[in-house]
């Protein structure tokens, strides 16, 4: 008895299956950009608060900027090491 022919996938199914990896990469890119903004802004604001409190303008903000950038690099490393989730 011959096997029945396999149904051909619809165009929507083909497009969805082909672009699933692109969606994951896109979401990872947004996570990287969001983390960059968040880490750097929080670091600068904390440094600005230290400057305001003890009057060390602009050194606290510069140190906060550096620490925020290092925190972003740490988050980027953590994100790149984790396996992608679909």
Backbone as JSON, one array per atom type, in Angstrom:
{
  "sequence": "XXXXXXXXXXXXXXXXXXXXXXXXXXXXXXXXXXXXXXXXXXXXXXXXXXXXXXXXXXXXXXXXXXXXXXXXXXXXXXXXXXXXXX",
  "N": [[0.85, -1.17, 0.0], [0.73, 2.13, -0.96], [2.21, 5.07, 0.49], [0.4, 7.93, 1.63], [0.64, 11.16, 0.06], [2.71, 13.7, 1.54], [1.37, 16.54, 3.12], [1.9, 19.78, 1.83], [3.55, 22.41, 3.54], [1.91, 25.37, 4.62], [2.29, 28.78, 3.46], [2.41, 30.56, 5.58], [3.18, 28.9, 7.7], [5.74, 28.15, 6.85], [7.1, 30.62, 6.78], [6.93, 31.38, 9.47], [8.4, 29.33, 10.74], [10.9, 29.75, 9.58], [11.71, 32.26, 10.49], [11.94, 32.18, 13.21], [14.4, 32.02, 14.57], [15.4, 34.55, 14.03], [13.73, 36.17, 15.51], [14.48, 35.52, 18.11], [17.14, 36.39, 18.13], [16.68, 39.09, 17.73], [15.29, 39.79, 20.06], [17.3, 39.34, 21.91], [19.1, 41.31, 21.15], [17.64, 43.61, 21.79], [17.58, 43.26, 24.54], [20.28, 43.57, 25.18], [20.71, 46.25, 24.43], [18.87, 47.56, 26.1], [19.89, 46.84, 28.63], [22.35, 48.16, 28.5], [21.62, 50.89, 28.49], [20.2, 51.01, 30.93], [22.11, 50.17, 32.92], [24.23, 52.03, 32.61], [22.9, 54.5, 32.97], [21.86, 54.21, 35.57], [24.25, 53.9, 37.0], [25.44, 56.43, 36.51], [23.54, 58.12, 37.72], [23.68, 57.3, 40.4], [26.34, 58.01, 40.92], [26.13, 60.78, 40.51], [24.48, 61.38, 42.66], [26.22, 60.85, 44.77], [28.12, 62.83, 44.23], [26.54, 65.12, 44.69], [25.95, 64.77, 47.39], [28.45, 64.77, 48.77], [29.98, 66.63, 47.47], [31.89, 66.25, 45.33], [32.09, 66.93, 42.67], [33.06, 66.49, 39.32], [33.67, 63.83, 39.78], [32.41, 61.65, 41.11], [30.25, 61.05, 39.42], [31.63, 60.29, 37.12], [33.01, 58.02, 38.02], [30.79, 56.46, 38.66], [29.73, 56.17, 36.08], [31.73, 54.6, 34.89], [31.57, 52.28, 36.52], [28.94, 51.52, 35.93], [29.2, 50.9, 33.22], [30.93, 48.71, 33.42], [29.24, 46.97, 34.79], [27.35, 46.59, 32.79], [28.92, 45.22, 30.89], [29.33, 42.86, 32.29], [26.7, 41.85, 32.42], [26.26, 41.52, 29.68], [28.12, 39.51, 29.09], [27.02, 37.45, 30.65], [24.57, 37.11, 29.32], [25.44, 36.31, 26.78], [26.62, 33.86, 27.36], [24.5, 32.26, 28.14], [22.19, 29.79, 26.93], [20.21, 30.26, 23.95], [16.72, 30.95, 24.19], [13.64, 29.84, 22.95]],
  "CA": [[0.0, 0.0, 0.0], [1.59, 3.32, -1.03], [1.98, 6.1, 1.51], [-0.24, 9.13, 1.08], [1.61, 12.27, -0.05], [2.77, 14.64, 2.66], [0.81, 17.85, 2.76], [2.91, 20.84, 1.78], [3.25, 23.42, 4.56], [1.39, 26.64, 4.11], [3.28, 29.85, 3.43], [2.52, 31.12, 6.94], [3.97, 27.97, 8.51], [7.12, 28.23, 6.39], [7.66, 31.91, 7.21], [7.06, 31.36, 10.92], [9.5, 28.45, 11.11], [12.15, 30.3, 9.11], [12.07, 33.5, 11.17], [11.95, 32.02, 14.66], [15.73, 32.37, 15.05], [15.55, 36.0, 13.93], [13.02, 36.78, 16.64], [15.3, 35.32, 19.31], [18.28, 37.32, 18.04], [16.17, 40.45, 17.89], [15.0, 40.03, 21.48], [18.59, 39.44, 22.61], [19.64, 42.64, 20.83], [16.92, 44.58, 22.61], [18.01, 43.09, 25.92], [21.61, 44.17, 25.3], [20.56, 47.71, 24.38], [18.19, 47.98, 27.33], [20.83, 46.72, 29.74], [23.35, 49.22, 28.38], [21.02, 52.14, 28.94], [19.87, 50.92, 32.35], [23.31, 50.11, 33.76], [24.98, 53.28, 32.54], [22.11, 55.57, 33.58], [21.81, 54.0, 37.03], [25.58, 54.23, 37.52], [25.63, 57.89, 36.48], [22.67, 58.74, 38.73], [24.25, 57.04, 41.73], [27.52, 58.86, 41.02], [25.65, 62.16, 40.67], [24.01, 61.49, 44.04], [27.41, 60.95, 45.62], [28.64, 64.18, 44.0], [25.65, 66.07, 45.35], [26.01, 64.59, 48.85], [29.73, 65.11, 49.38], [30.6, 67.73, 46.74], [33.09, 65.85, 44.59], [31.72, 67.09, 41.27], [32.32, 65.47, 38.57], [34.33, 62.53, 39.93], [31.45, 60.59, 41.47], [29.5, 60.66, 38.24], [32.54, 59.56, 36.22], [33.22, 56.68, 38.59], [29.52, 55.76, 38.47], [29.65, 55.82, 34.67], [32.63, 53.46, 34.69], [31.01, 51.1, 37.17], [27.77, 51.13, 35.16], [29.67, 50.25, 32.0], [31.43, 47.38, 33.8], [28.07, 46.14, 35.09], [26.76, 46.2, 31.5], [29.76, 44.17, 30.3], [29.04, 41.62, 33.03], [25.4, 41.36, 31.96], [26.44, 41.08, 28.31], [28.81, 38.22, 29.19], [26.04, 36.48, 31.16], [23.6, 36.87, 28.26], [26.08, 35.56, 25.69], [26.91, 32.5, 27.82], [23.27, 31.48, 28.31], [21.67, 29.29, 25.66], [19.04, 31.0, 23.5], [15.43, 30.33, 24.46], [12.69, 30.16, 21.88]],
  "C": [[0.9, 1.24, 0.0], [1.21, 4.33, 0.06], [1.28, 7.29, 0.87], [0.79, 10.26, 1.01], [1.53, 13.19, 1.16], [2.16, 15.96, 2.25], [1.93, 18.9, 2.77], [2.54, 21.89, 2.82], [2.76, 24.71, 3.91], [2.49, 27.69, 4.16], [3.48, 30.44, 4.82], [3.35, 30.21, 7.83], [5.44, 28.03, 8.14], [7.79, 29.51, 6.89], [7.88, 31.91, 8.71], [8.24, 30.5, 11.35], [10.84, 29.04, 10.7], [12.61, 31.52, 9.89], [12.08, 33.38, 12.68], [13.31, 32.39, 15.24], [15.97, 33.87, 15.02], [14.87, 36.71, 15.08], [13.83, 36.65, 17.92], [16.48, 36.27, 19.29], [17.84, 38.76, 18.24], [15.88, 40.75, 19.36], [16.28, 40.11, 22.29], [19.22, 40.81, 22.35], [18.95, 43.73, 21.64], [17.32, 44.48, 24.07], [19.38, 43.72, 26.14], [21.51, 45.69, 25.33], [19.89, 48.23, 25.65], [19.09, 47.91, 28.54], [21.89, 47.81, 29.69], [22.8, 50.53, 28.93], [20.77, 52.1, 30.45], [21.11, 50.96, 33.23], [24.05, 51.44, 33.77], [24.21, 54.42, 33.21], [22.06, 55.42, 35.09], [23.17, 54.33, 37.65], [25.84, 55.72, 37.57], [24.77, 58.57, 37.54], [23.19, 58.5, 40.14], [25.5, 57.9, 41.95], [27.16, 60.33, 41.21], [25.15, 62.38, 42.09], [25.17, 61.6, 45.02], [28.03, 62.33, 45.47], [27.83, 65.22, 44.75], [25.81, 66.0, 46.86], [27.34, 65.06, 49.44], [30.53, 66.14, 48.59], [31.87, 67.38, 46.01], [32.89, 65.98, 43.08], [32.94, 67.13, 40.38], [32.81, 64.05, 38.8], [33.38, 61.4, 40.29], [30.68, 60.11, 40.27], [30.39, 59.9, 37.25], [32.82, 58.15, 36.72], [31.94, 55.85, 38.43], [29.33, 55.33, 37.03], [30.53, 54.6, 34.37], [32.09, 52.19, 35.31], [29.76, 50.61, 36.44], [28.16, 50.42, 33.87], [30.21, 48.86, 32.31], [30.28, 46.44, 34.15], [27.39, 45.69, 33.8], [27.59, 45.1, 30.84], [29.52, 42.83, 30.99], [27.72, 41.02, 32.58], [25.48, 40.85, 30.52], [27.11, 39.71, 28.28], [27.84, 37.14, 29.65], [25.02, 36.13, 30.07], [24.2, 36.04, 27.13], [26.39, 34.12, 26.09], [25.67, 31.64, 27.93], [22.77, 31.0, 26.96], [20.43, 30.07, 25.24], [17.75, 30.23, 23.82], [14.46, 30.76, 23.37], [11.3, 30.32, 22.42]]
}
